[in-house]
XYZ file of C-alpha atoms in Angstrom:
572
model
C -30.317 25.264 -79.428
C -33.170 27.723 -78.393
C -36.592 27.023 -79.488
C -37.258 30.256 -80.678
C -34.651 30.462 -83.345
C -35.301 26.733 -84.333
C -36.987 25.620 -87.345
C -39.579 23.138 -85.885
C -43.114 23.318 -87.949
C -45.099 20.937 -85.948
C -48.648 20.223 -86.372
C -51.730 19.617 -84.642
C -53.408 17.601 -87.354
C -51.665 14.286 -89.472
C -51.604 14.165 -93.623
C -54.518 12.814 -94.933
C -52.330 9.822 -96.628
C -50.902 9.267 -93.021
C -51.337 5.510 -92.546
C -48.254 4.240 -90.805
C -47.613 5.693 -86.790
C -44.139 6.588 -87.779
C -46.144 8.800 -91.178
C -47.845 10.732 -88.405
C -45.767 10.935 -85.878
C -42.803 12.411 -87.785
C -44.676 14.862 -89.389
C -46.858 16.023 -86.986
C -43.313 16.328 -84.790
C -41.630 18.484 -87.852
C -39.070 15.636 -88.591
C -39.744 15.150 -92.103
C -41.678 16.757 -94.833
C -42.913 15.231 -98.056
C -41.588 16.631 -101.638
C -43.193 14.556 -103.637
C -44.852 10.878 -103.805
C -42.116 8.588 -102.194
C -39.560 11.370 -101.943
C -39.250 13.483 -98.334
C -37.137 16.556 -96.873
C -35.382 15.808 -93.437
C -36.147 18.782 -91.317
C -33.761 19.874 -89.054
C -35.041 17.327 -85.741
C -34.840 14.737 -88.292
C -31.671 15.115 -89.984
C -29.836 15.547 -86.518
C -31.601 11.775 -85.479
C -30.614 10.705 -89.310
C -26.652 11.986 -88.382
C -26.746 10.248 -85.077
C -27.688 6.568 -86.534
C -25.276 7.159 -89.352
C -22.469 7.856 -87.009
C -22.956 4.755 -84.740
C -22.987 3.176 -88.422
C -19.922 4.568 -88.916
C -18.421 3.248 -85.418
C -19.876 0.001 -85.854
C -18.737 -0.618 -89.275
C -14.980 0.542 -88.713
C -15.020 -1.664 -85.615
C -15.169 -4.680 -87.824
C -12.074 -2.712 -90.523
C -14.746 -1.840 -93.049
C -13.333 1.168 -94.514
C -15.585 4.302 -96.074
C -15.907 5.452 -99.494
C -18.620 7.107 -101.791
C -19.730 5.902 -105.299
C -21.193 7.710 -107.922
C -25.495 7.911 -108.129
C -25.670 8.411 -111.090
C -24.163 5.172 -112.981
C -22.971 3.915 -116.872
C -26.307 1.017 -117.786
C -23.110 -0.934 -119.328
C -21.949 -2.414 -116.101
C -25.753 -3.041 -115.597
C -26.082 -5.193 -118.494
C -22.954 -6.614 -118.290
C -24.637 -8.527 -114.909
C -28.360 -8.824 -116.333
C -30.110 -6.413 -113.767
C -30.468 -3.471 -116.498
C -33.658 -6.187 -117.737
C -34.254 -8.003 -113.958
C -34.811 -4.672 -112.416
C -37.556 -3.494 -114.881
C -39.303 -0.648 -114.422
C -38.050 0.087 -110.841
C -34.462 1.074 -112.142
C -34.839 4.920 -112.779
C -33.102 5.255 -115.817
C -32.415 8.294 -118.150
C -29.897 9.465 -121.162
C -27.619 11.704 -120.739
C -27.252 14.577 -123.608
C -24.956 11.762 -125.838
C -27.968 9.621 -125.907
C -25.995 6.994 -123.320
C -27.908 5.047 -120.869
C -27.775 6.044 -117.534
C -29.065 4.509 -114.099
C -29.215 6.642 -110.412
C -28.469 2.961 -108.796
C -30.987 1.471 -106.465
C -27.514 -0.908 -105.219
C -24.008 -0.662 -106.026
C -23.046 -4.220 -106.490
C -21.851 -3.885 -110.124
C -20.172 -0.265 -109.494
C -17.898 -2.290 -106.763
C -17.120 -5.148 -109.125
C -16.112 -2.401 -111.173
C -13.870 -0.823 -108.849
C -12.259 -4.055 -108.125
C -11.701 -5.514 -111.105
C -9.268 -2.032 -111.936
C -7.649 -2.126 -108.798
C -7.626 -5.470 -106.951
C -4.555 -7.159 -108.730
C -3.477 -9.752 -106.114
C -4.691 -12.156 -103.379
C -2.447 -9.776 -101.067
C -4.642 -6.989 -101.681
C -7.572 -8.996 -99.948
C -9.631 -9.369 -98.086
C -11.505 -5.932 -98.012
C -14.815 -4.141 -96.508
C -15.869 -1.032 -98.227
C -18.845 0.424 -97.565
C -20.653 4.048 -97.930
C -23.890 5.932 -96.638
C -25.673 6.925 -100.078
C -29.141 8.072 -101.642
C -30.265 5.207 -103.693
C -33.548 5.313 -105.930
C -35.877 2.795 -106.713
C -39.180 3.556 -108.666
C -41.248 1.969 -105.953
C -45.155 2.183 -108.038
C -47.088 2.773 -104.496
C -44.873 4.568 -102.107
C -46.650 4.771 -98.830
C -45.838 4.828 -95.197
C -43.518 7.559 -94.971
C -40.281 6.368 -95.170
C -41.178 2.819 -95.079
C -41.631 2.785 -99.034
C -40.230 5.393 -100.906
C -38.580 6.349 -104.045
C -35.503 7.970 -102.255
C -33.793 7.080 -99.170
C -29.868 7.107 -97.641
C -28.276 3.197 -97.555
C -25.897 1.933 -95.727
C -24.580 -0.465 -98.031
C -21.055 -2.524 -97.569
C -19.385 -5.006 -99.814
C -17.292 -8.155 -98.763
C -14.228 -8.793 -101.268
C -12.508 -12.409 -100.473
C -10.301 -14.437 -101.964
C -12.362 -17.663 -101.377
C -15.675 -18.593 -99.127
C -14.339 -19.328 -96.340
C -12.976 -15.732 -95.919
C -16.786 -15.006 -97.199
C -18.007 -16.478 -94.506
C -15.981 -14.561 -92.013
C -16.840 -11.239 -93.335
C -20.463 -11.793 -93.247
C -20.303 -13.398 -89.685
C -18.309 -9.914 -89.134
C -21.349 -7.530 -90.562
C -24.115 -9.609 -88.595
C -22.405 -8.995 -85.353
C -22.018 -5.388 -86.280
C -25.441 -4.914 -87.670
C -26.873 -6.715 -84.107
C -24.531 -4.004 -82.587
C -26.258 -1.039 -84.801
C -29.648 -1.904 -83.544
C -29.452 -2.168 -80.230
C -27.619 0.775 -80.051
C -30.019 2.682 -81.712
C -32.500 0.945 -79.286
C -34.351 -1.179 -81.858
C -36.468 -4.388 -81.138
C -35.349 -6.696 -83.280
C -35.321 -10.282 -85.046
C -32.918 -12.106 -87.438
C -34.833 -14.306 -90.134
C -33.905 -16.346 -93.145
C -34.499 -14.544 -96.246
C -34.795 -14.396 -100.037
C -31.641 -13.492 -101.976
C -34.347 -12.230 -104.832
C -32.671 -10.228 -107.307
C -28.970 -9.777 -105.364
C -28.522 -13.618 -105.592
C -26.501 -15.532 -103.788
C -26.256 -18.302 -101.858
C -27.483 -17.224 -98.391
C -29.210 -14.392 -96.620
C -30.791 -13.284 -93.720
C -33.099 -9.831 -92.851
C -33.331 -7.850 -89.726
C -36.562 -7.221 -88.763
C -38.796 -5.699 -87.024
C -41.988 -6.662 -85.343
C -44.767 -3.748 -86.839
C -48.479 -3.694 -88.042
C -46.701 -1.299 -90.699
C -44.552 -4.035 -92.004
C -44.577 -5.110 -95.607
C -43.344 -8.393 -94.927
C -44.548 -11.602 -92.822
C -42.845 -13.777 -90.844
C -43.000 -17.460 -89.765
C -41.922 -17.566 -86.172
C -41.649 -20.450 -83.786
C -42.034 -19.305 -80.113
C -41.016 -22.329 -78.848
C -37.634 -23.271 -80.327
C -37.088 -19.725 -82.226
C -37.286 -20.895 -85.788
C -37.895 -17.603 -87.639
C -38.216 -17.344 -91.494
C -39.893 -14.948 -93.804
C -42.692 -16.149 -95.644
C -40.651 -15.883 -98.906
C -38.403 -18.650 -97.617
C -40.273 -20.063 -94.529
C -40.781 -24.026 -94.892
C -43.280 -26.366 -92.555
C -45.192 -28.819 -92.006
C -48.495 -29.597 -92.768
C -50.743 -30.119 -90.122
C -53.518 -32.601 -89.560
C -52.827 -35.665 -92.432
C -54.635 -36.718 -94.703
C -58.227 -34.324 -95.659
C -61.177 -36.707 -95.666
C -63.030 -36.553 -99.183
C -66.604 -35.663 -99.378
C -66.753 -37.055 -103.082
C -65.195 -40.296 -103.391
C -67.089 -40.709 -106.885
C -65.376 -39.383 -109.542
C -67.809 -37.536 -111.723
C -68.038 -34.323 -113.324
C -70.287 -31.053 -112.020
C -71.885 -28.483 -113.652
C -70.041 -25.114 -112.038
C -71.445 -22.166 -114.246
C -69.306 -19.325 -113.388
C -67.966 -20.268 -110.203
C -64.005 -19.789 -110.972
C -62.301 -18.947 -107.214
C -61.409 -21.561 -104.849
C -63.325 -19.405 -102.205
C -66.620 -19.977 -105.003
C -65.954 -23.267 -105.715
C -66.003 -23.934 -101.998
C -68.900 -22.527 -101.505
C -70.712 -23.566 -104.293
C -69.567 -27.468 -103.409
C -70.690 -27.334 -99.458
C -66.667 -27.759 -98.861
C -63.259 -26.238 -97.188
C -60.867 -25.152 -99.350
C -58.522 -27.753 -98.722
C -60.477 -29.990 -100.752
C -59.232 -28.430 -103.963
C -56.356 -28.329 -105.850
C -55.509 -25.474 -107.500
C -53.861 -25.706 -111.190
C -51.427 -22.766 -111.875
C -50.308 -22.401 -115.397
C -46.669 -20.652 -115.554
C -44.394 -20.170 -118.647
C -40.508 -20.465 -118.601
C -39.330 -18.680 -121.730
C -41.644 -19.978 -124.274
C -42.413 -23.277 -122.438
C -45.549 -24.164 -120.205
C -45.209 -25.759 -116.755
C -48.681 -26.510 -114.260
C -47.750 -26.651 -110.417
C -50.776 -27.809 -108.151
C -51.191 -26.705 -104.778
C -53.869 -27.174 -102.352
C -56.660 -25.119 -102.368
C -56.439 -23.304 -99.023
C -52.480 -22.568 -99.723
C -51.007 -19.686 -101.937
C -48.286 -19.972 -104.695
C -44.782 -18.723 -103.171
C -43.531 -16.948 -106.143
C -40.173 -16.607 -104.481
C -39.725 -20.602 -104.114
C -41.169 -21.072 -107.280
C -38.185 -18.442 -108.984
C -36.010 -20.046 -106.596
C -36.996 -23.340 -108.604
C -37.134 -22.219 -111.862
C -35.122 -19.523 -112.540
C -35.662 -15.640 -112.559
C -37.853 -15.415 -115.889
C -40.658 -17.446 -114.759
C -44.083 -15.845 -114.898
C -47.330 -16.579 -114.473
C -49.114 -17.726 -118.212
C -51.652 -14.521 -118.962
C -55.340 -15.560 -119.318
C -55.906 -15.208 -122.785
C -52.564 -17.440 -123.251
C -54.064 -19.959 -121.263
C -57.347 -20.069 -123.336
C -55.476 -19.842 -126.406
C -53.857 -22.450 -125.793
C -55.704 -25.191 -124.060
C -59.367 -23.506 -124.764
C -60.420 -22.885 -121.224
C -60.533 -20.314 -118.754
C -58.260 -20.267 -115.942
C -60.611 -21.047 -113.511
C -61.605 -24.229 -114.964
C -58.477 -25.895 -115.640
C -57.379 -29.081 -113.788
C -54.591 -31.657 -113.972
C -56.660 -34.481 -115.361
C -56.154 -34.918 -119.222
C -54.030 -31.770 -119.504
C -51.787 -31.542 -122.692
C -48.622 -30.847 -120.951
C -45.572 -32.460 -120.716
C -44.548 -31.313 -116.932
C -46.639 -30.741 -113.952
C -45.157 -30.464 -110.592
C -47.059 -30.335 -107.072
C -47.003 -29.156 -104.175
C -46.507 -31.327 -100.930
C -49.617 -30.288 -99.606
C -51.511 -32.360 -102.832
C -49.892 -35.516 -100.553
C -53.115 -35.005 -98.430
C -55.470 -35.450 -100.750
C -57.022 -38.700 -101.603
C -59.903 -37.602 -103.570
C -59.807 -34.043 -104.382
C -61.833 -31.759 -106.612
C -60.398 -29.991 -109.510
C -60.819 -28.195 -112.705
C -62.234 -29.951 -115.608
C -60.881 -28.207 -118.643
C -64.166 -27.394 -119.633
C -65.673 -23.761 -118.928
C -68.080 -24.131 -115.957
C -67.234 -27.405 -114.923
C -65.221 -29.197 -112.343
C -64.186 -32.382 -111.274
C -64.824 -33.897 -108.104
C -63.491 -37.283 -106.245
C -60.844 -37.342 -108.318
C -57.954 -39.349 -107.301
C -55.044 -37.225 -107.916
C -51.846 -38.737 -107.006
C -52.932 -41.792 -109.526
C -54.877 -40.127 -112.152
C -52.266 -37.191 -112.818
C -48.695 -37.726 -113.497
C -46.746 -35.335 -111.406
C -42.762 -34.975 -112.244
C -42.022 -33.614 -109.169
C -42.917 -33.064 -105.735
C -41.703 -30.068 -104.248
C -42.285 -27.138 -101.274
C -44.215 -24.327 -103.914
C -46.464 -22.844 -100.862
C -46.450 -19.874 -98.584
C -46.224 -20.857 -94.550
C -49.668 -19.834 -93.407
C -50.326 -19.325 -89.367
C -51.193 -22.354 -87.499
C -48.537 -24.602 -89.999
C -46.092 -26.614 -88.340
C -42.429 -25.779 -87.444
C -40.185 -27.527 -89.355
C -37.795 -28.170 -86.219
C -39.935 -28.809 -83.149
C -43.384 -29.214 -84.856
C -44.925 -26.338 -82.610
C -47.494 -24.619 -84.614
C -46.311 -21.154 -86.041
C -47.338 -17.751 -86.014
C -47.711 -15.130 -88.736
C -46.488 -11.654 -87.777
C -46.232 -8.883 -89.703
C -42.411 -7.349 -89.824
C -40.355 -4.142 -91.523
C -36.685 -4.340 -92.775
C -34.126 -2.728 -91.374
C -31.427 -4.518 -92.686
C -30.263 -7.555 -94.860
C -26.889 -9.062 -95.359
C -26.117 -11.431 -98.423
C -23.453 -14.157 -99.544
C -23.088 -13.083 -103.192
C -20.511 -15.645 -104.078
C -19.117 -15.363 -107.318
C -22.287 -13.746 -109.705
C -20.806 -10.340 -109.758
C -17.189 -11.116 -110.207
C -17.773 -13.512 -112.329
C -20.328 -11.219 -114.867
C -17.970 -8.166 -114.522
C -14.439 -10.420 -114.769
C -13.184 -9.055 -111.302
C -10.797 -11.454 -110.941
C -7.348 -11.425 -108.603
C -4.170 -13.387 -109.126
C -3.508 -16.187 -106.343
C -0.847 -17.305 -104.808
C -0.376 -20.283 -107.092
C -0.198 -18.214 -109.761
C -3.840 -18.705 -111.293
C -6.756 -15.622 -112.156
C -9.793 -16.171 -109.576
C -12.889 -14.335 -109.102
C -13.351 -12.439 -105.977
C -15.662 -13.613 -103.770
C -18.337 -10.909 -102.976
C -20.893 -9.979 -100.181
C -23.203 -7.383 -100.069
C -25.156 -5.679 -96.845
C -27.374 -3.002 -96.566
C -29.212 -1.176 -94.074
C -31.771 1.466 -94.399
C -30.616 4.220 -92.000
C -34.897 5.856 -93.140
C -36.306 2.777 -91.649
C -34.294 2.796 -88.321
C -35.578 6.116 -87.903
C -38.985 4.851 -88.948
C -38.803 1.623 -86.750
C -38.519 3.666 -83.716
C -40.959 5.301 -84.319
C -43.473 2.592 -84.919
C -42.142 1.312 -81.290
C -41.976 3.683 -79.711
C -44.718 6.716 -78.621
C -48.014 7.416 -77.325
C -50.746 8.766 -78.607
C -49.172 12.565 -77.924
C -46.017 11.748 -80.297
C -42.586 10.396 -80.206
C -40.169 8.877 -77.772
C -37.554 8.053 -79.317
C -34.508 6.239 -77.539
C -32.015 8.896 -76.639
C -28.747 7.500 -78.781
C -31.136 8.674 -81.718
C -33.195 11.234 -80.624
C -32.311 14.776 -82.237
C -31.534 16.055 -78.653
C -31.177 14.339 -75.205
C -32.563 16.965 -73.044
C -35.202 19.434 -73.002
C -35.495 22.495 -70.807
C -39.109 23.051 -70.637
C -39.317 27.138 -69.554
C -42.450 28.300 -67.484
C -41.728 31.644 -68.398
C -40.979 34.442 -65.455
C -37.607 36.721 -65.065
C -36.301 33.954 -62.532
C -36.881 31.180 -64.295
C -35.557 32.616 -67.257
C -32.196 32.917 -65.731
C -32.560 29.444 -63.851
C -33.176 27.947 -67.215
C -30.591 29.976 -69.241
C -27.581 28.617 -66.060
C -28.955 24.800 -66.658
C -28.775 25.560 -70.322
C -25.106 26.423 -70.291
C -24.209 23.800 -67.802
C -25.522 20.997 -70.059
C -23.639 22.446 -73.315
C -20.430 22.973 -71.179
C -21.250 19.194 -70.107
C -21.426 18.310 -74.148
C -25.016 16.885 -73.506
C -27.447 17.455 -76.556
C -29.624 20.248 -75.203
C -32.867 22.313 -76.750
C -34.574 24.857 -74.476
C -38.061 25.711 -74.881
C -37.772 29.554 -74.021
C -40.681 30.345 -76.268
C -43.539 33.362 -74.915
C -46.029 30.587 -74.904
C -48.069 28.933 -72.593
C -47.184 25.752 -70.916
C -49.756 23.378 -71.935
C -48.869 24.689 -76.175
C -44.971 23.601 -74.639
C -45.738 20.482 -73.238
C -47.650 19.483 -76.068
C -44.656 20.169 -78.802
C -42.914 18.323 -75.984
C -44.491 15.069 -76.132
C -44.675 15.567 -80.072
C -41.089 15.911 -80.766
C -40.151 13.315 -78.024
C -37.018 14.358 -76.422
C -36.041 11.352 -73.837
C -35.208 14.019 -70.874
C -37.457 16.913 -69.441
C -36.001 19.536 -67.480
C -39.518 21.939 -66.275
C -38.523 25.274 -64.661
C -41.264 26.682 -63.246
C -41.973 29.220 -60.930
C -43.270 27.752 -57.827
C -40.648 25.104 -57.295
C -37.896 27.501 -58.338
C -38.841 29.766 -55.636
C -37.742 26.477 -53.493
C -34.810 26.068 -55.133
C -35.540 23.527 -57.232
C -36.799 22.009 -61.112
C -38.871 19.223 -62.401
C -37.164 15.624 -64.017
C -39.193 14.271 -65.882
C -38.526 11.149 -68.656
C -40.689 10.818 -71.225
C -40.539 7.269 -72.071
C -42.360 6.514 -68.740
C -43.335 9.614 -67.483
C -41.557 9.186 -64.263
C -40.831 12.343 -62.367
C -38.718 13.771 -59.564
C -37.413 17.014 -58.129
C -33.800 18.305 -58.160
C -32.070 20.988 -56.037
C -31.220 23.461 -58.828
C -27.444 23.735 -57.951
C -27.478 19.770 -58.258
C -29.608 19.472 -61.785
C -26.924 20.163 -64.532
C -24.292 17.221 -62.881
C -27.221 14.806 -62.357
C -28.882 15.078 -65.957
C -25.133 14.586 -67.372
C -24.583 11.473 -65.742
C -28.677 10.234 -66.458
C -27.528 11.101 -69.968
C -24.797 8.700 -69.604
C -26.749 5.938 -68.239
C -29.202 6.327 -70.242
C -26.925 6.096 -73.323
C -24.811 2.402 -71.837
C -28.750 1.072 -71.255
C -29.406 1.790 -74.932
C -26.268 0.280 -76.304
C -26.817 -2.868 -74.326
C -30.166 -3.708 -74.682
């Protein structure tokens, strides 16, 4: 491709909502263009990178006999609500009615279009097991897209589906897509780490996320750097450091608190830590009212606490609360509390004397002795893993780090089968449901994720078995290096080498700054002084190494750079 008859609209200055280095950098390098909130155009740069992580998708996931198909976007709400998402999803299901006045969904997933599929067409146990899987535009109405393509309402999945006749085929097809899915990120030259996850609303009975490491993540992580214990925070368990909290009341008594309601207030207003307190969280489970306690310097993990209780848990709305027990929700505590179940936290366990609401507006009690005065059903693990928290292997202490999905792989089970009746015939003659996984990878984020790691603060550097083009014939414009630059040119293409030459009437320092913008891996300057010596300028833009070839020697070397390059990237 030649420059001049290329559609790349770089800029010199970033959006204004730019947050996120991958934001900037991909617009200010032409790769992407927003259309609305959450919803972007792939320009022609970032299309080609988009085609070259699908296709090592595509190699990847045939390697392990997944086999390609396409399902419909836009998708009947009956098989929704024939699993329960068409109500679990809420409002981030787009959903619309066709001219009939029938419910329709463009699916955000496709795990009840599959269960669909199979239960028409998978009869037997011969027909199993199978791997299909597609490369789609899903929609989710995300309520603050931001980030580029981090959060958005629109993006292209990767998502592939597991269909076994029992778990321990399960657990072979889902050992098969995490070995492929390590395989599709180091080939597309990706830092990354495998954590424990939350199944959330896919459900199941295991799952782990691909991440990686990014101050524009959405998610944290619990990592150990001493054994490698990596969790996110949804899931993450520890230990608590330090043992028991020494009281600073160990009078029970009850102090006037006017209008000091947060544990950061209360703190304050006491002359304490937060760890003193206990925090009383009222939740309802249909129409029923649970309290969980938790230390004061810990937050509620609303994943572990669904994980618990079940899906339709929700926090009890303030003027619920002082409905029904007459206080505000600051003031509440354990002590006295008409309820029939309260559950805590392990983290009360450290607490001899702690201070706590006293049901009364305004007041609180302190010294209270907890684990005798309040009686607490059940102990359980209802906290987020906060940094300096214990490893629950090798008790090192762990570290918070901030982290972006790039992929996530899930042991379904039986809940999809089972909901939709996609069921197969076994060799003993009996109807069984198939046993289903689900993976998914966002082929956006890779796209996104490299360019979070990758870059400087002139642009892009993408690694080259993504970038839109390998090499980059930079053009110092005279009639001899014209025609030095148009032989190279050839050469490469004849060599099948991804190739873009810069043969713009502009002036080098306008070229080498789209150059370091757009982030092409390989440089290729032809310039008049060292042509007139017979040679050009290598330069890599990763580490901005140079060196000087003899121009009858340039178009073989590059080719087999390119070809190093590209093994280096695939292995790590």
């Amino acid at each position: 491709m030649k420059w001049s008859k290329a559609f790349i609209p770089t800029l010199k200055e970033a959006p204004k909502d730019a947050e996120a280095r991958s934001h900037i950098f991909l617009v200010k390098a032409g790769y992407i263009r927003q259309h609305q909130s959450g919803v972007y155009n792939f320009l022609p740069l970032g299309w080609r990178s988009m085609l070259k992580i699908m296709q090592i998708i595509r190699e990847e996931m045939n390697a392990i006999g997944a086999q390609e198909l396409l399902l419909p976007a836009l998708t009947s709400a009956e098989l929704w609500k024939q699993s329960g998402r068409w109500i679990d999803f809420g409002s981030e299901m787009l959903r619309l009615k066709d001219r009939k006045g029938k419910d329709q969904a463009l699916a955000p997933t496709h795990e009840e279009i599959i269960a669909d599929l199979a239960r028409n067409e998978i009869r037997s146990y011969r027909d199993l097991p199978q791997i299909w899987y597609q490369i789609q535009t899903k929609f989710r109405d995300e309520p603050r897209p931001r980030f580029g393509l981090l959060r958005v309402r629109e993006f292209i999945m990767k998502d592939s589906y597991s269909l076994d006749r029992d778990f321990k085929g399960l657990d072979v097809s889902y050992e098969l897509h995490r070995k492929a899915y390590q395989n599709i990120f180091t080939r597309c030259g990706l830092k990354f780490t495998i954590v424990q996850a939350s199944s959330g609303l896919m459900g199941g009975s295991q799952s782990e996320e691909f991440m990686v490491l990014s101050d524009a993540g959405e998610d944290s992580l619990a990592i150990c750097e001493k054994c490698g214990y990596s969790a996110n925070t949804e899931v993450a368990t520890a230990r608590i450091p330090g043992g028991k909290v020494k009281p600073k009341y160990t009078k029970k008594e009850k102090v006037h608190t006017p209008g000091v309601k947060t544990v950061e207030e209360v703190s304050k207003f006491l002359g304490v830590t937060p760890e003193h307190l206990v925090k009383s969280l009222l939740f309802k489970v249909d129409d029923k009212f649970i309290a969980i306690l938790i230390r004061g310097d810990y937050e509620i993990n609303e994943a572990k606490i669904m994980q618990k209780f079940g899906a339709n848990i929700h926090l009890a709305p303030s003027d619920e609360v002082k409905e029904r027990f007459g206080v505000s929700v600051g003031f509440l505590g354990p002590v006295g509390l008409d309820i029939d179940e309260i559950y805590a936290d392990e983290s009360v366990k450290t607490l001899e004397r702690a201070i706590v609401g006293a049901n009364e507006d305004d007041y609180h009690l302190v010294g209270v002795d907890i684990l005798n005065e309040v009686k607490i059903k059940e102990f359980g693990d209802f906290r987020v893993v906060k940094d300096g928290d214990l490893c629950p292997r090798c008790g090192n202490p762990l570290k918070i780090k901030t982290a972006l999905e790039i992929g996530h792989i899930f042991k379904l089970g039986l809940k999809y089968s089972e909901a939709l009746h996609a069921y197969f015939m076994d060799k003993d003659g009996k109807e069984r449901p198939i046993v289903m996984g689900s993976y998914g990878i966002g082929v956006g984020r890779i796209l996104a994720a490299a360019a979070e790691l990758y870059g400087d603060e002139n642009g892009l550097s993408l690694p080259i078995n993504i970038a839109p083009y390998e090499v980059e014939i930079i053009e110092l414009n005279s009639p001899r290096t014209h025609e030095v630059a148009e032989s190279i040119y050839k050469g490469l293409m004849e060599s099948k080498i991804d190739v873009i030459w810069d043969d713009r009437d502009a002036s080098p320092g306008f070229k080498f700054k789209d150059a370091d913008l757009v982030g092409i891996p390989i440089r290729i300057i032809v310039g008049d002084r060292k042509v007139k010596n017979g040679l050009v300028e290598l330069q890599i833009r990763k580490d901005g190494s140079r060196e000087d070839l003899r121009i009858e020697d340039s178009i073989s070397y590059v080719a087999d750079l390119v070809r190093r390059m590209k093994k280096e990237n695939a292995t790590g």
